[in-house]
């Protein structure tokens, strides 16, 4: 459940132009294999945001099947450095990147994003950082990659509302893991919103998206 009424979401989604067959294939694969890719409105919104920002160099934590990676690359024209720790996901991502012939624009790294990879360092700084890995680790990712943020960085953190479970953990029944996860996401959200060096807003659509910029003295 998300804050926007689902009828509104459906209405807005239906007005979006149809994605081409390649993206539909990835969406179907994600659905069948329960891969949590961006939803259609979230995808369209992030593409808009990256275009407004004129993003050139994006760092992504959590490639999955490269649905967001390829979407950004093809619709924004940016380069993307992306990290994935699950070998099956990584292989699927590689296949999809090759199918679109984007090997030159995407640096796909197989590894744990909690460990700094030299390719991430060598391709820095990043004008957009998309944090979409393990939801309990968002703060660790933020702090680990902070030295590689461009001065005018835009940080996007996905799934910060986690299907309504962060705002209202009482909807979680019989799962201590999910309860703990919702607490951790809440801790991240509170830390991010109170961070004196950044300004953030959490948007209650998709699965909750946090948009963060560096605070500048006015
Ligand atoms: N960005 C993708 C979805 C990513 S789903 C899209 O919107 O299309 C989250 C992915 O992050 C999963 O594939 C998971 O394996 C990966 N992940 C989680 N923790 C990670 C870590 N510490 N390092 C690298 N990948 C991680
Ligand atoms: Mg996500």
PDB file of N, CA, C and O in Angstrom, residues 66-109:
ATOM      1  N   UNK A  66      19.132  -4.959 -14.271  1.00  0.00           N
ATOM      2  CA  UNK A  66      19.541  -3.747 -15.019  1.00  0.00           C
ATOM      3  C   UNK A  66      18.363  -3.017 -15.664  1.00  0.00           C
ATOM      4  O   UNK A  66      18.531  -2.269 -16.627  1.00  0.00           O
ATOM      5  N   UNK A  67      17.179  -3.199 -15.108  1.00  0.00           N
ATOM      6  CA  UNK A  67      15.989  -2.499 -15.627  1.00  0.00           C
ATOM      7  C   UNK A  67      16.133  -0.995 -15.424  1.00  0.00           C
ATOM      8  O   UNK A  67      15.979  -0.215 -16.363  1.00  0.00           O
ATOM      9  N   UNK A  68      16.458  -0.588 -14.192  1.00  0.00           N
ATOM     10  CA  UNK A  68      16.649   0.848 -13.939  1.00  0.00           C
ATOM     11  C   UNK A  68      17.905   1.344 -14.648  1.00  0.00           C
ATOM     12  O   UNK A  68      17.905   2.421 -15.251  1.00  0.00           O
ATOM     13  N   UNK A  69      18.967   0.561 -14.600  1.00  0.00           N
ATOM     14  CA  UNK A  69      20.242   0.923 -15.226  1.00  0.00           C
ATOM     15  C   UNK A  69      20.052   1.255 -16.707  1.00  0.00           C
ATOM     16  O   UNK A  69      20.465   2.321 -17.176  1.00  0.00           O
ATOM     17  N   UNK A  70      19.429   0.343 -17.427  1.00  0.00           N
ATOM     18  CA  UNK A  70      19.239   0.515 -18.876  1.00  0.00           C
ATOM     19  C   UNK A  70      18.235   1.644 -19.150  1.00  0.00           C
ATOM     20  O   UNK A  70      18.420   2.444 -20.068  1.00  0.00           O
ATOM     21  N   UNK A  71      17.209   1.740 -18.292  1.00  0.00           N
ATOM     22  CA  UNK A  71      16.229   2.827 -18.442  1.00  0.00           C
ATOM     23  C   UNK A  71      16.910   4.183 -18.353  1.00  0.00           C
ATOM     24  O   UNK A  71      16.637   5.080 -19.153  1.00  0.00           O
ATOM     25  N   UNK A  72      17.797   4.342 -17.371  1.00  0.00           N
ATOM     26  CA  UNK A  72      18.491   5.628 -17.205  1.00  0.00           C
ATOM     27  C   UNK A  72      19.398   5.892 -18.410  1.00  0.00           C
ATOM     28  O   UNK A  72      19.386   6.964 -18.997  1.00  0.00           O
ATOM     29  N   UNK A  73      20.171   4.896 -18.726  1.00  0.00           N
ATOM     30  CA  UNK A  73      21.145   5.018 -19.791  1.00  0.00           C
ATOM     31  C   UNK A  73      20.480   5.417 -21.113  1.00  0.00           C
ATOM     32  O   UNK A  73      20.910   6.360 -21.775  1.00  0.00           O
ATOM     33  N   UNK A  74      19.403   4.729 -21.456  1.00  0.00           N
ATOM     34  CA  UNK A  74      18.772   4.959 -22.760  1.00  0.00           C
ATOM     35  C   UNK A  74      17.909   6.211 -22.806  1.00  0.00           C
ATOM     36  O   UNK A  74      17.698   6.774 -23.865  1.00  0.00           O
ATOM     37  N   UNK A  75      17.385   6.620 -21.657  1.00  0.00           N
ATOM     38  CA  UNK A  75      16.457   7.756 -21.671  1.00  0.00           C
ATOM     39  C   UNK A  75      17.077   9.048 -21.179  1.00  0.00           C
ATOM     40  O   UNK A  75      16.457  10.104 -21.287  1.00  0.00           O
ATOM     41  N   UNK A  76      18.257   8.970 -20.618  1.00  0.00           N
ATOM     42  CA  UNK A  76      18.923  10.164 -20.099  1.00  0.00           C
ATOM     43  C   UNK A  76      20.246  10.390 -20.857  1.00  0.00           C
ATOM     44  O   UNK A  76      20.720  11.519 -20.973  1.00  0.00           O
ATOM     45  N   UNK A  77      20.803   9.296 -21.356  1.00  0.00           N
ATOM     46  CA  UNK A  77      22.080   9.404 -22.069  1.00  0.00           C
ATOM     47  C   UNK A  77      23.270   9.478 -21.132  1.00  0.00           C
ATOM     48  O   UNK A  77      24.346   9.906 -21.520  1.00  0.00           O
ATOM     49  N   UNK A  78      23.064   9.048 -19.881  1.00  0.00           N
ATOM     50  CA  UNK A  78      24.156   9.095 -18.905  1.00  0.00           C
ATOM     51  C   UNK A  78      24.934   7.779 -18.917  1.00  0.00           C
ATOM     52  O   UNK A  78      24.485   6.776 -19.471  1.00  0.00           O
ATOM     53  N   UNK A  79      26.076   7.816 -18.265  1.00  0.00           N
ATOM     54  CA  UNK A  79      26.831   6.602 -18.003  1.00  0.00           C
ATOM     55  C   UNK A  79      26.366   6.071 -16.644  1.00  0.00           C
ATOM     56  O   UNK A  79      25.992   6.870 -15.774  1.00  0.00           O
ATOM     57  N   UNK A  80      26.355   4.759 -16.447  1.00  0.00           N
ATOM     58  CA  UNK A  80      25.954   4.205 -15.156  1.00  0.00           C
ATOM     59  C   UNK A  80      26.984   3.186 -14.665  1.00  0.00           C
ATOM     60  O   UNK A  80      27.349   2.262 -15.405  1.00  0.00           O
ATOM     61  N   UNK A  81      27.458   3.387 -13.434  1.00  0.00           N
ATOM     62  CA  UNK A  81      28.282   2.387 -12.752  1.00  0.00           C
ATOM     63  C   UNK A  81      27.344   1.719 -11.760  1.00  0.00           C
ATOM     64  O   UNK A  81      26.704   2.396 -10.949  1.00  0.00           O
ATOM     65  N   UNK A  82      27.224   0.396 -11.847  1.00  0.00           N
ATOM     66  CA  UNK A  82      26.208  -0.282 -11.039  1.00  0.00           C
ATOM     67  C   UNK A  82      26.768  -1.545 -10.385  1.00  0.00           C
ATOM     68  O   UNK A  82      27.636  -2.210 -10.967  1.00  0.00           O
ATOM     69  N   UNK A  83      26.308  -1.842  -9.184  1.00  0.00           N
ATOM     70  CA  UNK A  83      26.872  -2.946  -8.396  1.00  0.00           C
ATOM     71  C   UNK A  83      25.778  -3.950  -8.019  1.00  0.00           C
ATOM     72  O   UNK A  83      24.695  -3.557  -7.556  1.00  0.00           O
ATOM     73  N   UNK A  84      26.099  -5.240  -8.181  1.00  0.00           N
ATOM     74  CA  UNK A  84      25.146  -6.307  -7.836  1.00  0.00           C
ATOM     75  C   UNK A  84      25.900  -7.469  -7.196  1.00  0.00           C
ATOM     76  O   UNK A  84      26.925  -7.903  -7.715  1.00  0.00           O
ATOM     77  N   UNK A  85      25.364  -7.984  -6.084  1.00  0.00           N
ATOM     78  CA  UNK A  85      26.074  -9.053  -5.381  1.00  0.00           C
ATOM     79  C   UNK A  85      25.526 -10.452  -5.666  1.00  0.00           C
ATOM     80  O   UNK A  85      26.124 -11.454  -5.273  1.00  0.00           O
ATOM     81  N   UNK A  86      24.376 -10.511  -6.318  1.00  0.00           N
ATOM     82  CA  UNK A  86      23.761 -11.811  -6.600  1.00  0.00           C
ATOM     83  C   UNK A  86      24.187 -12.236  -8.017  1.00  0.00           C
ATOM     84  O   UNK A  86      23.885 -11.552  -8.998  1.00  0.00           O
ATOM     85  N   UNK A  87      24.874 -13.358  -8.099  1.00  0.00           N
ATOM     86  CA  UNK A  87      25.457 -13.780  -9.384  1.00  0.00           C
ATOM     87  C   UNK A  87      24.389 -13.996 -10.461  1.00  0.00           C
ATOM     88  O   UNK A  87      24.578 -13.625 -11.626  1.00  0.00           O
ATOM     89  N   UNK A  88      23.260 -14.550 -10.070  1.00  0.00           N
ATOM     90  CA  UNK A  88      22.187 -14.793 -11.057  1.00  0.00           C
ATOM     91  C   UNK A  88      21.664 -13.476 -11.617  1.00  0.00           C
ATOM     92  O   UNK A  88      21.431 -13.336 -12.816  1.00  0.00           O
ATOM     93  N   UNK A  89      21.467 -12.522 -10.712  1.00  0.00           N
ATOM     94  CA  UNK A  89      21.007 -11.197 -11.139  1.00  0.00           C
ATOM     95  C   UNK A  89      22.050 -10.544 -12.041  1.00  0.00           C
ATOM     96  O   UNK A  89      21.738  -9.980 -13.082  1.00  0.00           O
ATOM     97  N   UNK A  90      23.304 -10.626 -11.597  1.00  0.00           N
ATOM     98  CA  UNK A  90      24.394 -10.008 -12.354  1.00  0.00           C
ATOM     99  C   UNK A  90      24.466 -10.574 -13.774  1.00  0.00           C
ATOM    100  O   UNK A  90      24.605  -9.824 -14.748  1.00  0.00           O
ATOM    101  N   UNK A  91      24.342 -11.897 -13.878  1.00  0.00           N
ATOM    102  CA  UNK A  91      24.407 -12.532 -15.203  1.00  0.00           C
ATOM    103  C   UNK A  91      23.239 -12.101 -16.090  1.00  0.00           C
ATOM    104  O   UNK A  91      23.399 -11.845 -17.279  1.00  0.00           O
ATOM    105  N   UNK A  92      22.077 -12.017 -15.467  1.00  0.00           N
ATOM    106  CA  UNK A  92      20.889 -11.564 -16.201  1.00  0.00           C
ATOM    107  C   UNK A  92      21.083 -10.109 -16.661  1.00  0.00           C
ATOM    108  O   UNK A  92      20.747  -9.749 -17.798  1.00  0.00           O
ATOM    109  N   UNK A  93      21.646  -9.302 -15.770  1.00  0.00           N
ATOM    110  CA  UNK A  93      21.908  -7.892 -16.102  1.00  0.00           C
ATOM    111  C   UNK A  93      22.873  -7.800 -17.289  1.00  0.00           C
ATOM    112  O   UNK A  93      22.632  -7.050 -18.244  1.00  0.00           O
ATOM    113  N   UNK A  94      23.933  -8.590 -17.241  1.00  0.00           N
ATOM    114  CA  UNK A  94      24.924  -8.580 -18.327  1.00  0.00           C
ATOM    115  C   UNK A  94      24.270  -8.926 -19.665  1.00  0.00           C
ATOM    116  O   UNK A  94      24.536  -8.293 -20.686  1.00  0.00           O
ATOM    117  N   UNK A  95      23.420  -9.928 -19.610  1.00  0.00           N
ATOM    118  CA  UNK A  95      22.722 -10.365 -20.818  1.00  0.00           C
ATOM    119  C   UNK A  95      21.869  -9.214 -21.382  1.00  0.00           C
ATOM    120  O   UNK A  95      21.890  -8.927 -22.586  1.00  0.00           O
ATOM    121  N   UNK A  96      21.154  -8.547 -20.484  1.00  0.00           N
ATOM    122  CA  UNK A  96      20.274  -7.455 -20.919  1.00  0.00           C
ATOM    123  C   UNK A  96      21.075  -6.258 -21.450  1.00  0.00           C
ATOM    124  O   UNK A  96      20.688  -5.630 -22.435  1.00  0.00           O
ATOM    125  N   UNK A  97      22.190  -5.977 -20.795  1.00  0.00           N
ATOM    126  CA  UNK A  97      23.043  -4.855 -21.225  1.00  0.00           C
ATOM    127  C   UNK A  97      23.602  -5.134 -22.616  1.00  0.00           C
ATOM    128  O   UNK A  97      23.638  -4.265 -23.482  1.00  0.00           O
ATOM    129  N   UNK A  98      24.002  -6.393 -22.821  1.00  0.00           N
ATOM    130  CA  UNK A  98      24.530  -6.777 -24.132  1.00  0.00           C
ATOM    131  C   UNK A  98      23.448  -6.710 -25.209  1.00  0.00           C
ATOM    132  O   UNK A  98      23.697  -6.260 -26.326  1.00  0.00           O
ATOM    133  N   UNK A  99      22.254  -7.139 -24.833  1.00  0.00           N
ATOM    134  CA  UNK A  99      21.149  -7.114 -25.807  1.00  0.00           C
ATOM    135  C   UNK A  99      20.916  -5.691 -26.320  1.00  0.00           C
ATOM    136  O   UNK A  99      20.556  -5.484 -27.481  1.00  0.00           O
ATOM    137  N   UNK A 100      21.133  -4.709 -25.449  1.00  0.00           N
ATOM    138  CA  UNK A 100      20.944  -3.299 -25.849  1.00  0.00           C
ATOM    139  C   UNK A 100      22.243  -2.660 -26.311  1.00  0.00           C
ATOM    140  O   UNK A 100      22.262  -1.459 -26.605  1.00  0.00           O
ATOM    141  N   UNK A 101      23.321  -3.434 -26.304  1.00  0.00           N
ATOM    142  CA  UNK A 101      24.599  -2.932 -26.795  1.00  0.00           C
ATOM    143  C   UNK A 101      25.103  -1.730 -25.995  1.00  0.00           C
ATOM    144  O   UNK A 101      25.579  -0.742 -26.561  1.00  0.00           O
ATOM    145  N   UNK A 102      24.982  -1.833 -24.682  1.00  0.00           N
ATOM    146  CA  UNK A 102      25.329  -0.688 -23.821  1.00  0.00           C
ATOM    147  C   UNK A 102      26.587  -0.928 -22.992  1.00  0.00           C
ATOM    148  O   UNK A 102      26.821  -0.233 -22.001  1.00  0.00           O
ATOM    149  N   UNK A 103      27.402  -1.880 -23.424  1.00  0.00           N
ATOM    150  CA  UNK A 103      28.611  -2.200 -22.657  1.00  0.00           C
ATOM    151  C   UNK A 103      29.523  -0.991 -22.464  1.00  0.00           C
ATOM    152  O   UNK A 103      30.238  -0.910 -21.472  1.00  0.00           O
ATOM    153  N   UNK A 104      29.493  -0.055 -23.426  1.00  0.00           N
ATOM    154  CA  UNK A 104      30.372   1.121 -23.326  1.00  0.00           C
ATOM    155  C   UNK A 104      29.863   2.156 -22.335  1.00  0.00           C
ATOM    156  O   UNK A 104      30.612   3.013 -21.889  1.00  0.00           O
ATOM    157  N   UNK A 105      28.575   2.117 -22.040  1.00  0.00           N
ATOM    158  CA  UNK A 105      27.980   3.160 -21.190  1.00  0.00           C
ATOM    159  C   UNK A 105      27.680   2.676 -19.780  1.00  0.00           C
ATOM    160  O   UNK A 105      27.341   3.456 -18.900  1.00  0.00           O
ATOM    161  N   UNK A 106      27.754   1.348 -19.595  1.00  0.00           N
ATOM    162  CA  UNK A 106      27.425   0.785 -18.281  1.00  0.00           C
ATOM    163  C   UNK A 106      28.613  -0.015 -17.751  1.00  0.00           C
ATOM    164  O   UNK A 106      29.141  -0.887 -18.447  1.00  0.00           O
ATOM    165  N   UNK A 107      29.033   0.294 -16.540  1.00  0.00           N
ATOM    166  CA  UNK A 107      30.067  -0.503 -15.873  1.00  0.00           C
ATOM    167  C   UNK A 107      29.330  -1.352 -14.835  1.00  0.00           C
ATOM    168  O   UNK A 107      28.888  -0.845 -13.799  1.00  0.00           O
ATOM    169  N   UNK A 108      29.134  -2.627 -15.141  1.00  0.00           N
ATOM    170  CA  UNK A 108      28.405  -3.521 -14.234  1.00  0.00           C
ATOM    171  C   UNK A 108      29.424  -4.270 -13.381  1.00  0.00           C
ATOM    172  O   UNK A 108      30.282  -4.985 -13.906  1.00  0.00           O
ATOM    173  N   UNK A 109      29.326  -4.082 -12.086  1.00  0.00           N
ATOM    174  CA  UNK A 109      30.288  -4.682 -11.158  1.00  0.00           C
ATOM    175  C   UNK A 109      29.598  -5.806 -10.387  1.00  0.00           C
ATOM    176  O   UNK A 109      28.512  -5.603  -9.821  1.00  0.00           O
TER     177      UNK A 109
END
